[in-house]
Amino acid sequence: GFSDTTATDVDCIKMFGITQGTTATTYEPDGTIPRWQMALFIHRMFTPTGVLAAGAVAVPAFTDTADLSAEIQAAITALASHGITLGTSATTFGPNDNVTREQMALFLDRFSIIAKDHAGAAITRNVASGAYNYTDIASTGFEAMESIINLFNIGVTEGYVTAAAASRSYRPSDNITRAEMASMITRLLGHSNARPAGVSIQPVTSTAALGSEATLISVRNADFTPCTEHRILASQRR
């Protein structure tokens, strides 16, 4: 329902409550994202994917978050407890700093390590193949480079760059836009166990595959958490 974008990726993260927009009617797809907002976005991914509220990592005593809302502070604490964020220093989170594309890769890759796929198993990671054609990620930190490569291989980044060699770039130091963020989060959710509210029935293999089809049936509550008990009325059995 945003008036400034028709992107289905934005629709997806709005449906899951990951974004609320910049106003009731606008999303600002070309806008940048401060780190406090990114903490909210990723924290809101916890419920539909069943990630535990708190991890086992010691949370740094950040000195620059006290004036933030309780919701934002809770999001930062949750991310830090899972090691998704390490802060900008041992004592600072840098809440008003814009999130770069390198940082986005780190946040999402770390989230992918603790999230589960539709079968409750770890999301497949693929760093070893080394398949990518970005020419500008060697200057990033080692973990960031591995994160970008992994997300590339599971289809979370924009994929192969087909322009001229000079343009084959991931742009790690650029600020990520809200549209780019929505696309990357949506693609990662596609690897997870997140499902819409209500009943979803879908094949987990391509319809072009030979042999029998495996079918996934999901029943979710209004907050996207798995429904532990459900009944099908006789009139609905058709």
XYZ file of C-alpha atoms in Angstrom:
238
model
C 0.000 0.000 0.000
C 2.968 2.384 -0.152
C 2.525 5.167 -2.690
C 6.199 5.434 -3.654
C 6.977 1.803 -4.554
C 5.284 -1.230 -6.056
C 8.141 -3.630 -5.274
C 6.962 -7.061 -4.143
C 10.059 -7.333 -1.926
C 8.811 -4.335 0.035
C 5.349 -5.916 0.166
C 6.936 -9.040 1.658
C 8.761 -7.341 4.507
C 5.713 -5.149 5.190
C 3.518 -8.264 5.392
C 5.900 -9.805 7.938
C 5.974 -6.544 9.931
C 9.691 -6.089 9.324
C 9.126 -2.562 8.024
C 6.429 -0.073 8.913
C 7.433 2.460 6.274
C 8.721 5.965 6.834
C 5.108 7.199 6.999
C 1.752 5.462 6.784
C 1.863 5.742 2.980
C 5.555 5.964 2.013
C 8.531 3.623 2.118
C 11.317 5.821 0.619
C 13.024 3.040 -1.389
C 16.038 5.215 -2.215
C 16.602 6.287 1.380
C 19.521 5.155 3.522
C 19.258 3.122 6.734
C 20.835 4.076 10.076
C 22.107 1.214 12.190
C 19.337 1.579 14.775
C 16.749 0.972 12.044
C 18.616 -2.057 10.764
C 18.600 -3.476 14.287
C 14.816 -3.185 14.273
C 14.461 -4.764 10.830
C 16.576 -7.808 11.666
C 15.075 -8.178 15.150
C 11.605 -8.281 13.584
C 12.783 -11.258 11.503
C 13.158 -13.289 14.709
C 9.460 -14.108 15.194
C 8.543 -15.434 11.717
C 11.750 -17.489 11.598
C 11.552 -18.742 15.192
C 14.931 -17.364 16.261
C 15.321 -17.309 20.042
C 14.867 -13.948 21.727
C 18.365 -14.045 23.225
C 21.602 -15.757 22.319
C 24.588 -16.763 24.398
C 27.041 -14.003 23.428
C 27.948 -11.426 26.089
C 26.340 -8.098 25.163
C 28.746 -5.128 25.143
C 27.896 -2.194 27.388
C 27.207 0.273 24.588
C 27.488 3.862 25.783
C 25.650 5.520 22.888
C 22.236 3.829 22.979
C 20.715 5.091 26.232
C 18.606 7.772 24.520
C 17.012 5.306 22.100
C 13.529 3.846 22.595
C 13.051 0.648 24.580
C 12.155 -1.219 21.369
C 15.367 -0.153 19.664
C 17.509 -0.967 22.700
C 15.888 -4.396 22.946
C 16.598 -5.019 19.250
C 20.265 -4.035 19.591
C 20.652 -6.201 22.689
C 19.036 -9.188 20.955
C 21.275 -8.866 17.897
C 24.383 -8.480 20.047
C 23.440 -11.536 22.123
C 23.451 -13.620 18.933
C 26.658 -12.064 17.602
C 24.811 -10.488 14.670
C 26.237 -7.109 15.573
C 29.551 -6.437 17.292
C 29.160 -2.667 17.485
C 31.399 -0.071 15.908
C 33.817 -0.393 18.839
C 33.985 -2.249 22.138
C 31.708 0.352 23.742
C 29.751 1.963 20.894
C 27.026 0.777 18.544
C 26.967 3.829 16.257
C 23.154 3.930 16.022
C 23.006 6.892 13.662
C 25.695 5.676 11.250
C 24.337 4.561 7.896
C 24.522 0.835 7.154
C 26.894 0.014 4.312
C 26.434 -2.856 1.881
C 29.399 -4.604 3.543
C 27.740 -4.327 6.950
C 24.430 -5.524 5.506
C 26.126 -8.663 4.203
C 27.638 -9.310 7.636
C 24.331 -8.815 9.473
C 22.341 -11.059 7.137
C 24.995 -13.759 6.885
C 25.280 -13.958 10.673
C 21.496 -14.144 10.881
C 21.477 -16.981 8.339
C 23.743 -19.003 10.631
C 21.213 -19.038 13.483
C 18.014 -19.248 11.382
C 16.561 -22.558 10.124
C 15.163 -23.715 6.814
C 11.642 -25.111 6.286
C 12.710 -28.531 7.578
C 14.272 -27.161 10.765
C 17.819 -27.693 9.510
C 20.591 -25.138 9.152
C 20.333 -22.910 6.105
C 22.793 -24.174 3.514
C 25.969 -22.138 3.342
C 28.121 -22.036 0.224
C 31.396 -20.154 0.648
C 33.809 -22.820 -0.582
C 32.823 -22.683 -4.249
C 34.171 -19.168 -4.590
C 31.699 -18.494 -7.409
C 31.265 -14.746 -7.825
C 32.397 -12.068 -10.210
C 32.610 -9.008 -7.991
C 35.922 -7.217 -8.450
C 35.828 -4.980 -5.384
C 35.374 -7.221 -2.325
C 39.007 -8.151 -1.684
C 39.421 -4.870 0.207
C 36.781 -5.838 2.768
C 37.532 -7.756 5.942
C 37.840 -11.530 5.620
C 34.515 -12.247 7.326
C 32.762 -9.632 5.208
C 34.202 -11.100 2.008
C 33.034 -14.594 3.023
C 29.611 -13.189 3.893
C 29.269 -11.513 0.497
C 30.397 -14.694 -1.295
C 28.003 -16.869 0.694
C 25.042 -14.570 0.112
C 25.976 -14.414 -3.570
C 25.939 -18.200 -3.812
C 22.555 -18.616 -2.136
C 21.004 -15.855 -4.220
C 20.634 -13.115 -1.619
C 22.809 -10.498 -3.327
C 22.073 -9.153 -6.803
C 23.982 -12.043 -8.407
C 26.306 -12.037 -11.377
C 27.173 -8.603 -12.692
C 26.994 -8.692 -16.474
C 28.129 -5.150 -17.235
C 31.642 -4.153 -18.311
C 34.515 -5.448 -16.179
C 35.051 -2.047 -14.602
C 31.464 -2.128 -13.315
C 31.514 -5.622 -11.813
C 31.195 -4.395 -8.262
C 29.311 -5.165 -5.074
C 29.983 -1.615 -3.800
C 30.719 -2.704 -0.211
C 31.413 0.799 1.099
C 28.237 2.328 -0.364
C 25.318 2.972 1.948
C 22.647 0.357 1.306
C 19.273 1.698 0.188
C 15.945 0.692 1.655
C 14.995 -0.966 -1.650
C 18.215 -3.027 -1.712
C 17.676 -3.992 1.913
C 14.134 -5.194 1.199
C 15.328 -7.356 -1.688
C 18.152 -8.968 0.281
C 15.953 -9.688 3.310
C 13.196 -11.158 1.127
C 15.637 -13.458 -0.674
C 17.075 -14.655 2.639
C 13.599 -15.269 4.077
C 13.028 -17.528 1.077
C 15.683 -19.873 2.501
C 14.171 -19.803 5.988
C 11.109 -21.323 7.630
C 9.203 -18.011 7.557
C 5.672 -18.404 6.148
C 2.621 -16.118 5.901
C -0.176 -16.281 8.455
C -2.849 -18.898 7.777
C -2.442 -22.080 5.748
C 0.222 -22.281 3.041
C 0.586 -25.263 0.710
C 3.477 -25.335 -1.713
C 5.869 -27.773 -3.400
C 9.422 -27.703 -2.077
C 10.835 -28.881 -5.396
C 10.440 -27.471 -8.878
C 7.321 -28.541 -10.762
C 9.668 -29.363 -13.627
C 11.459 -32.002 -11.543
C 10.914 -35.636 -12.443
C 9.273 -38.024 -10.014
C 7.055 -37.355 -7.021
C 6.562 -33.898 -5.587
C 7.318 -33.072 -1.963
C 4.661 -30.750 -0.530
C 5.056 -28.379 2.400
C 1.962 -27.450 4.418
C 2.385 -24.646 6.934
C -0.112 -23.287 9.451
C 0.860 -19.990 11.058
C -0.744 -17.754 13.644
C -1.423 -14.071 13.016
C 2.069 -13.197 14.304
C 3.603 -15.768 11.873
C 4.583 -18.202 14.633
C 3.885 -21.894 13.882
C 0.433 -23.069 14.953
C 0.884 -26.052 17.253
C -2.711 -27.242 16.920
C -5.291 -26.811 14.198
C -8.533 -28.422 13.133
C -10.036 -28.806 9.691
C -13.823 -28.645 9.584
C -15.600 -31.462 7.778
C -17.105 -28.924 5.388
C -13.595 -27.885 4.350
C -12.476 -31.398 3.417
C -12.914 -31.453 -0.334
